Short mmCIF file of C-alpha atoms in Angstrom, two decimals:
data_model
loop_
_atom_site.label_atom_id
_atom_site.label_comp_id
_atom_site.label_asym_id
_atom_site.label_seq_id
_atom_site.Cartn_x
_atom_site.Cartn_y
_atom_site.Cartn_z
CA MET W 1351 123.91 14.93 45.00
CA THR W 1352 123.71 13.63 48.67
CA ALA W 1353 126.07 15.73 51.38
CA LEU W 1354 127.89 12.46 51.40
CA ALA W 1355 128.86 12.04 47.97
CA GLU W 1356 129.53 15.50 47.61
CA VAL W 1357 132.13 14.99 50.95
CA GLU W 1358 133.76 12.04 48.66
CA ARG W 1359 133.99 14.15 45.86
CA VAL W 1360 135.81 17.28 47.08
CA ARG W 1361 138.17 14.47 48.80
CA SER W 1362 138.68 12.54 45.66
CA GLY W 1363 140.80 15.55 44.15
CA LYS W 1364 138.94 15.80 41.65
CA PRO W 1365 138.49 19.18 40.45
CA GLU W 1366 134.85 20.58 39.57
CA ARG W 1367 134.74 21.64 35.88
CA ARG W 1368 132.35 25.29 36.66
CA LEU W 1369 134.18 27.83 38.87
CA VAL W 1370 130.88 28.92 39.71
CA TRP W 1371 130.20 25.88 41.99
CA LEU W 1372 133.46 26.62 43.91
CA LEU W 1373 131.50 29.77 45.09
CA GLY W 1374 129.53 29.98 47.94
CA PRO W 1375 132.08 30.70 51.37
CA ALA W 1376 132.62 34.27 50.71
CA PHE W 1377 128.64 35.02 50.14
CA VAL W 1378 128.15 33.36 53.72
CA ALA W 1379 131.44 34.82 55.47
CA SER W 1380 130.23 38.06 54.02
CA ILE W 1381 127.16 38.79 56.09
CA ALA W 1382 129.27 40.24 58.77
CA TYR W 1383 129.42 43.06 56.52
CA VAL W 1384 125.82 43.81 55.99
CA ASP W 1385 124.31 43.16 59.55
CA PRO W 1386 122.12 45.73 61.32
CA GLY W 1387 125.76 47.13 63.26
CA ASN W 1388 126.55 49.02 59.90
CA VAL W 1389 123.32 50.71 59.08
CA ALA W 1390 123.19 53.51 61.36
CA ALA W 1391 127.00 54.34 61.29
CA ASN W 1392 126.32 54.47 57.45
CA LEU W 1393 122.94 56.46 57.44
CA SER W 1394 124.37 58.89 59.61
CA ALA W 1395 127.76 59.11 57.99
CA GLY W 1396 125.14 60.44 54.45
CA ALA W 1397 123.09 62.35 56.82
CA ARG W 1398 125.41 64.28 58.29
CA TYR W 1399 127.97 64.77 56.25
CA LYS W 1400 126.75 64.21 52.70
CA TYR W 1401 129.15 62.21 50.30
CA LEU W 1402 132.36 63.33 52.23
CA LEU W 1403 132.88 59.49 53.12
CA VAL W 1404 132.15 57.11 50.54
CA TRP W 1405 136.29 56.56 50.14
CA VAL W 1406 136.17 55.24 53.39
CA LEU W 1407 133.20 52.81 53.23
CA VAL W 1408 135.95 51.85 49.77
CA VAL W 1409 139.04 51.18 51.72
CA ALA W 1410 137.57 49.78 54.64
CA ASN W 1411 136.12 46.64 51.95
CA ALA W 1412 139.55 46.45 50.37
CA MET W 1413 140.48 45.76 53.58
CA ALA W 1414 138.08 43.06 53.93
CA VAL W 1415 139.05 41.47 50.82
CA VAL W 1416 142.25 40.51 51.51
CA VAL W 1417 141.58 39.42 55.42
CA GLN W 1418 138.85 36.73 54.44
CA TYR W 1419 141.27 35.78 51.31
CA LEU W 1420 143.99 35.07 53.56
CA SER W 1421 141.53 33.13 56.16
CA ALA W 1422 139.76 31.00 53.55
CA LYS W 1423 143.79 30.52 52.10
CA LEU W 1424 144.80 29.56 55.36
CA GLY W 1425 141.67 26.63 55.38
CA LEU W 1426 142.19 25.46 51.85
CA VAL W 1427 146.04 24.98 52.25
CA THR W 1428 146.14 23.56 55.14
CA GLY W 1429 143.17 21.66 55.77
CA ARG W 1430 142.94 23.63 59.21
CA SER W 1431 140.64 26.26 60.16
CA LEU W 1432 142.46 28.97 62.20
CA PRO W 1433 140.99 28.21 65.87
CA GLU W 1434 141.93 25.23 65.09
CA ILE W 1435 145.66 25.54 64.61
CA LEU W 1436 145.51 28.02 67.23
CA GLY W 1437 144.01 25.01 69.40
CA ASP W 1438 146.84 22.54 68.28
CA ARG W 1439 149.61 25.33 69.72
CA MET W 1440 148.70 26.43 72.16
CA PRO W 1441 148.61 24.87 76.12
CA ARG W 1442 145.42 24.00 77.83
CA THR W 1443 144.95 27.09 79.83
CA GLY W 1444 146.14 29.53 77.17
CA ARG W 1445 143.54 27.71 74.61
CA LEU W 1446 140.81 28.58 77.68
CA LEU W 1447 141.68 31.94 77.67
CA TYR W 1448 141.54 32.61 73.94
CA TRP W 1449 138.39 30.82 73.60
CA ALA W 1450 136.68 33.20 76.32
CA GLN W 1451 137.53 36.27 74.48
CA ALA W 1452 136.47 34.33 70.98
CA GLU W 1453 133.26 33.50 72.60
CA LEU W 1454 132.59 36.66 74.19
CA VAL W 1455 133.02 38.11 70.63
CA ALA W 1456 130.34 35.95 69.07
CA ALA W 1457 128.34 36.24 71.80
CA ALA W 1458 128.25 40.01 71.04
CA THR W 1459 127.71 39.57 67.32
CA ASP W 1460 125.28 37.63 67.99
CA LEU W 1461 123.72 40.04 70.27
CA ALA W 1462 123.64 42.65 67.93
CA GLU W 1463 122.48 41.05 65.27
CA VAL W 1464 119.07 39.26 67.68
CA ILE W 1465 118.62 42.57 68.22
CA GLY W 1466 118.73 44.10 65.11
CA GLY W 1467 116.24 41.80 63.92
CA ALA W 1468 113.70 42.30 66.65
CA ILE W 1469 114.14 46.16 65.81
CA ALA W 1470 113.36 44.99 61.87
CA LEU W 1471 110.51 43.16 63.46
CA GLN W 1472 109.04 46.19 65.89
CA ILE W 1473 109.32 48.59 62.67
CA LEU W 1474 107.03 46.31 60.31
CA PHE W 1475 104.83 44.22 62.78
CA HIS W 1476 105.09 46.81 65.54
CA ILE W 1477 105.92 43.73 67.40
CA PRO W 1478 107.28 44.05 71.30
CA LEU W 1479 110.82 43.66 71.38
CA LEU W 1480 111.36 40.46 73.58
CA LEU W 1481 108.51 38.87 71.16
CA GLY W 1482 110.67 40.00 67.97
CA GLY W 1483 114.28 38.89 69.61
CA LEU W 1484 112.45 35.36 70.68
CA ILE W 1485 110.88 34.72 66.85
CA VAL W 1486 113.99 36.10 65.38
CA GLY W 1487 116.20 33.09 67.26
CA LEU W 1488 113.52 30.45 66.15
CA VAL W 1489 113.87 31.52 62.64
CA SER W 1490 117.35 31.43 62.94
CA MET W 1491 117.40 27.77 64.64
CA GLY W 1492 115.38 26.76 61.14
CA LEU W 1493 118.02 28.38 59.19
CA LEU W 1494 120.89 26.14 61.44
CA ALA W 1495 118.79 22.99 60.26
CA ILE W 1496 119.67 23.59 57.24
CA GLN W 1497 122.78 23.99 57.60
CA SER W 1498 123.27 20.68 59.94
CA ARG W 1499 120.85 18.43 57.72
CA GLY W 1500 120.98 19.62 54.24
CA GLY W 1501 124.94 20.10 53.92
CA GLN W 1502 126.80 23.29 53.64
CA ARG W 1503 125.62 24.33 49.94
CA ARG W 1504 122.16 24.29 50.94
CA PHE W 1505 122.68 26.18 53.98
CA GLU W 1506 125.10 28.78 51.24
CA PHE W 1507 122.11 28.96 48.54
CA VAL W 1508 119.43 30.07 51.51
CA VAL W 1509 122.31 32.82 52.97
CA MET W 1510 122.42 33.99 49.57
CA GLY W 1511 118.86 34.26 49.01
CA LEU W 1512 118.86 36.21 51.93
CA LEU W 1513 121.77 38.33 50.83
CA VAL W 1514 119.40 39.32 47.63
CA ILE W 1515 117.18 40.50 50.25
CA ILE W 1516 119.40 42.36 51.91
CA THR W 1517 121.03 44.07 48.85
CA ILE W 1518 117.23 44.76 47.28
CA GLY W 1519 116.15 46.74 50.80
CA PHE W 1520 118.96 48.38 51.25
CA VAL W 1521 119.33 49.50 47.92
CA GLY W 1522 116.15 49.72 46.57
CA GLY W 1523 115.79 53.40 48.27
CA LEU W 1524 118.20 54.57 45.89
CA VAL W 1525 115.79 54.46 42.83
CA VAL W 1526 113.88 57.20 44.21
CA SER W 1527 116.67 59.20 45.73
CA PRO W 1528 118.22 62.11 43.87
CA VAL W 1529 121.66 60.87 43.96
CA SER W 1530 124.32 63.15 42.58
CA TRP W 1531 126.80 61.12 40.83
CA GLY W 1532 128.73 63.68 40.74
CA GLU W 1533 129.63 64.72 43.79
CA ALA W 1534 129.26 60.74 44.82
CA ALA W 1535 132.06 60.52 42.62
CA ALA W 1536 134.27 63.37 44.67
CA GLY W 1537 133.56 61.21 48.00
CA LEU W 1538 135.75 58.96 46.64
CA VAL W 1539 138.96 61.27 47.07
CA PRO W 1540 140.27 60.68 51.06
CA ARG W 1541 139.46 63.76 52.49
CA PHE W 1542 138.13 65.11 55.98
CA GLN W 1543 136.31 68.04 57.07
CA GLY W 1544 137.20 68.86 60.71
CA SER W 1545 138.02 66.51 63.40
CA GLU W 1546 134.49 65.10 63.98
CA THR W 1547 134.56 63.41 60.15
CA VAL W 1548 138.27 61.78 61.25
CA LEU W 1549 136.07 60.38 64.32
CA LEU W 1550 133.37 58.94 62.58
CA ALA W 1551 135.61 57.64 59.29
CA ALA W 1552 137.43 56.10 62.49
CA GLY W 1553 134.76 54.29 63.23
CA MET W 1554 133.75 53.46 59.85
CA LEU W 1555 136.80 51.59 59.10
CA GLY W 1556 137.58 50.28 62.65
CA ALA W 1557 134.04 48.41 62.63
CA THR W 1558 134.55 47.33 59.34
CA VAL W 1559 136.03 43.74 59.87
CA MET W 1560 134.44 40.90 62.56
CA PRO W 1561 136.80 38.30 64.41
CA HIS W 1562 134.16 35.95 63.83
CA ALA W 1563 134.29 36.42 60.19
CA ILE W 1564 137.53 35.78 59.90
CA TYR W 1565 137.49 32.68 62.43
CA LEU W 1566 134.63 30.76 60.43
CA HIS W 1567 135.59 31.95 57.04
CA SER W 1568 138.98 29.39 57.24
CA SER W 1569 136.26 26.11 58.37
CA LEU W 1570 133.92 27.33 55.68
CA ALA W 1571 136.32 26.91 52.68
CA ARG W 1572 138.06 23.76 54.32
CA ASP W 1573 134.23 22.02 54.98
CA ARG W 1574 133.06 23.16 51.57
CA HIS W 1575 136.25 22.29 49.50
CA GLY W 1576 137.46 19.35 51.47
CA VAL W 1577 141.14 18.23 52.32
CA SER W 1578 143.37 18.30 49.46
CA ARG W 1579 147.01 17.54 49.12
CA ASP W 1580 147.51 18.45 45.15
CA PRO W 1581 149.13 21.41 44.44
CA VAL W 1582 147.11 21.69 41.28
CA ARG W 1583 143.66 21.19 42.94
CA ILE W 1584 144.78 23.79 45.78
CA ARG W 1585 145.95 26.35 43.26
CA ARG W 1586 142.80 26.12 41.44
CA LEU W 1587 140.39 26.00 44.69
CA LEU W 1588 142.78 30.00 45.71
CA HIS W 1589 142.09 30.82 42.00
CA ALA W 1590 138.10 29.86 42.86
CA ASN W 1591 138.87 31.88 46.32
CA ARG W 1592 139.84 35.10 44.76
CA TRP W 1593 136.77 35.37 42.78
CA ASP W 1594 134.10 33.79 45.76
CA VAL W 1595 136.10 37.08 47.80
CA GLY W 1596 135.78 39.53 45.49
CA LEU W 1597 132.76 38.63 44.02
CA ALA W 1598 131.11 38.03 47.88
CA LEU W 1599 133.08 41.96 48.80
CA VAL W 1600 131.54 43.63 46.27
CA VAL W 1601 127.84 42.74 46.67
CA ALA W 1602 128.71 43.43 50.27
CA GLY W 1603 130.34 46.49 49.96
CA SER W 1604 127.78 47.96 47.53
CA VAL W 1605 125.27 47.60 49.69
CA ASN W 1606 126.89 50.00 52.58
CA ILE W 1607 127.94 52.54 50.30
CA ALA W 1608 124.39 52.88 49.06
CA MET W 1609 123.04 52.79 52.66
CA LEU W 1610 124.98 56.26 52.61
CA LEU W 1611 124.50 57.47 49.46
CA LEU W 1612 120.84 57.12 50.12
CA ALA W 1613 121.30 59.50 53.35
CA ALA W 1614 123.15 61.72 51.84
CA ALA W 1615 120.22 62.13 48.87
CA ALA W 1616 117.67 61.63 51.23
CA LEU W 1617 118.33 62.79 54.62
CA PRO W 1618 120.98 65.28 54.75
CA GLY W 1619 120.66 67.01 58.36
CA VAL W 1620 118.06 64.96 59.32
CA SER W 1621 118.60 64.55 63.00
CA GLY W 1622 118.00 60.45 64.74
CA THR W 1623 119.94 58.96 61.92
CA ASP W 1624 122.05 57.55 64.69
CA THR W 1625 119.87 54.51 65.55
CA ILE W 1626 118.31 52.22 63.27
CA GLU W 1627 114.79 52.85 64.50
CA GLY W 1628 115.51 57.14 63.96
CA ALA W 1629 116.75 56.15 60.61
CA HIS W 1630 114.02 54.24 59.40
CA ALA W 1631 111.82 56.98 60.26
CA ALA W 1632 113.45 59.77 58.59
CA ILE W 1633 113.48 57.54 55.13
CA GLN W 1634 110.05 56.73 55.19
CA ASN W 1635 109.07 60.53 55.79
CA ALA W 1636 111.71 61.72 52.85
CA LEU W 1637 110.44 58.66 50.45
CA GLY W 1638 107.46 57.35 51.37
CA PRO W 1639 105.92 54.01 52.93
CA VAL W 1640 107.16 51.60 50.11
CA VAL W 1641 110.74 52.62 51.03
CA GLY W 1642 110.40 51.87 54.44
CA VAL W 1643 108.75 48.58 54.63
CA ILE W 1644 111.49 47.90 51.43
CA PHE W 1645 114.56 49.34 54.05
CA GLY W 1646 112.18 46.97 57.11
CA VAL W 1647 112.39 43.74 55.00
CA GLY W 1648 116.06 44.35 54.35
CA LEU W 1649 116.95 44.84 58.15
CA LEU W 1650 114.88 41.80 59.10
CA ALA W 1651 117.15 39.37 56.47
CA SER W 1652 119.93 40.88 57.65
CA GLY W 1653 119.24 40.21 60.69
CA LEU W 1654 118.45 36.32 60.39
CA ALA W 1655 121.18 35.86 57.89
CA SER W 1656 123.77 37.55 60.24
CA THR W 1657 123.15 35.82 63.53
CA SER W 1658 122.95 32.40 62.04
CA VAL W 1659 126.10 32.71 60.74
CA GLY W 1660 127.40 34.01 64.07
CA CYS W 1661 125.89 30.95 65.63
CA TYR W 1662 127.90 28.99 63.40
CA ALA W 1663 130.75 31.00 63.87
CA GLY W 1664 130.33 30.59 67.11
CA ALA W 1665 130.52 26.86 66.79
CA SER W 1666 133.59 26.47 65.03
CA ILE W 1667 135.64 28.78 67.69
CA MET W 1668 134.76 25.78 70.17
CA SER W 1669 135.24 22.77 68.25
CA GLY W 1670 138.89 23.91 67.42
CA LEU W 1671 139.91 25.50 70.60
CA LEU W 1672 138.33 23.14 72.70
CA HIS W 1673 137.89 20.28 70.52
CA VAL W 1674 134.38 20.20 72.14
CA ARG W 1675 131.13 19.69 69.85
CA ILE W 1676 127.86 20.90 70.74
CA PRO W 1677 124.66 20.36 68.63
CA MET W 1678 124.07 23.78 66.12
CA LEU W 1679 120.03 24.16 67.46
CA ALA W 1680 121.25 23.61 70.95
CA ARG W 1681 123.90 26.13 71.17
CA ARG W 1682 121.70 28.31 69.42
CA ALA W 1683 119.20 28.16 72.20
CA PHE W 1684 121.89 28.59 74.40
CA THR W 1685 123.73 32.02 73.30
CA LEU W 1686 119.76 33.34 72.31
CA ILE W 1687 119.38 33.94 76.64
CA PRO W 1688 121.82 37.02 76.79
CA ALA W 1689 119.85 38.69 73.85
CA LEU W 1690 116.74 37.89 75.11
CA VAL W 1691 117.43 39.47 78.51
CA ILE W 1692 118.54 42.55 77.52
CA LEU W 1693 115.38 42.66 75.41
CA GLY W 1694 113.67 41.79 78.32
CA VAL W 1695 114.64 44.56 81.29
CA GLY W 1696 114.18 47.16 78.53
CA VAL W 1697 117.76 47.92 77.87
CA ASN W 1698 118.22 50.66 75.19
CA PRO W 1699 119.01 48.76 71.97
CA THR W 1700 121.43 51.35 70.42
CA TRP W 1701 123.47 51.47 73.53
CA ALA W 1702 123.53 47.35 73.44
CA LEU W 1703 124.82 47.70 69.97
CA VAL W 1704 127.40 50.15 70.85
CA LEU W 1705 128.40 47.83 73.82
CA SER W 1706 128.55 44.81 71.36
CA GLN W 1707 131.00 46.70 69.21
CA VAL W 1708 133.66 47.48 72.29
CA PHE W 1709 133.61 43.35 72.88
CA LEU W 1710 134.00 43.25 68.78
CA SER W 1711 137.28 46.03 69.03
CA ILE W 1712 138.94 44.41 71.62
CA GLY W 1713 138.74 41.12 69.99
CA ILE W 1714 139.94 41.83 66.62
CA PRO W 1715 144.09 41.43 67.12
CA PHE W 1716 143.19 38.37 68.54
CA ALA W 1717 142.18 37.09 65.42
CA LEU W 1718 143.73 39.01 62.30
CA VAL W 1719 147.44 38.35 64.00
CA PRO W 1720 147.58 35.07 63.83
CA LEU W 1721 145.70 34.70 60.48
CA ILE W 1722 148.59 37.20 59.30
CA TRP W 1723 151.46 34.96 61.22
CA PHE W 1724 150.22 31.38 60.09
CA THR W 1725 149.85 32.60 56.42
CA SER W 1726 153.78 34.19 56.04
CA ARG W 1727 154.93 30.98 57.65
CA SER W 1728 156.21 28.73 54.73
CA ALA W 1729 156.73 25.77 57.36
CA LEU W 1730 152.73 25.62 57.86
CA MET W 1731 151.67 26.63 53.97
CA GLY W 1732 154.58 25.49 51.79
CA GLN W 1733 154.82 26.84 48.47
CA PHE W 1734 151.58 28.66 49.03
CA VAL W 1735 153.11 31.11 51.33
CA ASN W 1736 152.08 34.93 51.42
CA ARG W 1737 154.86 36.64 49.09
CA ILE W 1738 156.40 39.74 50.38
CA PRO W 1739 153.85 41.92 48.58
CA MET W 1740 151.15 40.41 50.69
CA ARG W 1741 153.03 40.15 53.83
CA ILE W 1742 153.21 43.81 53.47
CA VAL W 1743 149.90 45.15 52.50
CA ALA W 1744 148.76 42.35 55.02
CA VAL W 1745 150.88 44.12 57.83
CA VAL W 1746 149.20 47.38 56.73
CA VAL W 1747 145.48 46.06 56.62
CA VAL W 1748 146.06 44.59 60.09
CA LEU W 1749 147.80 47.31 61.96
CA ALA W 1750 145.13 50.13 60.13
CA ILE W 1751 142.36 47.92 61.55
CA VAL W 1752 143.71 47.67 64.78
CA VAL W 1753 144.93 51.01 65.80
CA LEU W 1754 141.29 52.35 64.08
CA ASN W 1755 139.50 49.65 66.72
CA LEU W 1756 141.91 50.77 69.25
CA LEU W 1757 140.28 54.44 68.81
CA LEU W 1758 137.36 53.75 68.26
CA LEU W 1759 137.55 51.47 71.86
CA TYR W 1760 139.27 54.47 73.40
CA LEU W 1761 136.07 56.79 72.12
CA THR W 1762 133.55 54.62 73.16
CA LEU W 1763 134.61 54.02 76.32
CA THR W 1764 135.41 58.03 77.17
CA GLY W 1765 132.13 58.98 75.72
CA GLN W 1766 133.79 61.45 72.97
CA ASP W 1767 131.73 62.50 70.42
#
């Protein structure tokens, strides 16, 4: 089926016969939850405190399910993405300022992904970081070309394939790791062990939801399924969306938990796991070179997939807020420059990842608050407006994420550990 035929089919309002055909957008958005920026934090938590903070990742994933579901719901019900709705309701100056912060968030995200992919190439093939960053950028152009020419469905298949590789890369080590499943189950009970674990948990929770994934998911759902005013079809799409988000984030959450379990079983007390390179070296020393290579391949797939999705998100933000469309490949070439400059001048990659997290922390309220506001407005959502229980849950989730991101930002800027 051609891309044009698919668009005509979804716009015709004819429901697809199989639920599985409706899945996909959430798997693309879920790449944000298994990007290189999450690797060191999860491994460090497991190495330092073993299974104590398993519950943090479970809670974080539950929050992500709520947020990503509402983002896709907004796109499906209104036929508009979150950036488009914001752009329609803001004066020109407001749109420009809002776009500037959202663009910085997307750029910061992309910076982390390119650096993570470059580190993976250095780990696997001893390629210099600058050359590795360039290779990651060029490969991501190829992935984006699939979306531009082959349509979103084909791009979803490619990203889902990379997600499989990521899963194998980060979960594979569990096969040879002596995981204590009894202790892991005990780690599901919320508790702390001193102030240091409170700060680490704040960092893990506060960095969970990525702003660019919120902006993008509303676009992905709308672009994939088209615009429909038929309540029956919308209800079916929302049902499929619940499955899509649930399955995608179960996979992403399982990958993150697997990283923590791997570190808890094989790396307790090992120093240096607060950086990606150090974590890889520790895993290789503890579990052997094969597991080290598998981990490196997973990290590379993570960098390639997440930087492509991040560039896609940036294009969605720009077109929605500024009503300006730039060819995806041209945008990829332009946004690659900051990462290459940082890699070229020899900036510490881990420090660059920390700096990118600061920008993400600043941007998260700008995405979350409007999302909850719009999905709770009956004038916009009609019969699909958030019910009171969902509003309460959403507000609690947003407040928790915003507070934790502010705490993370404060700790980062003040240098507290």
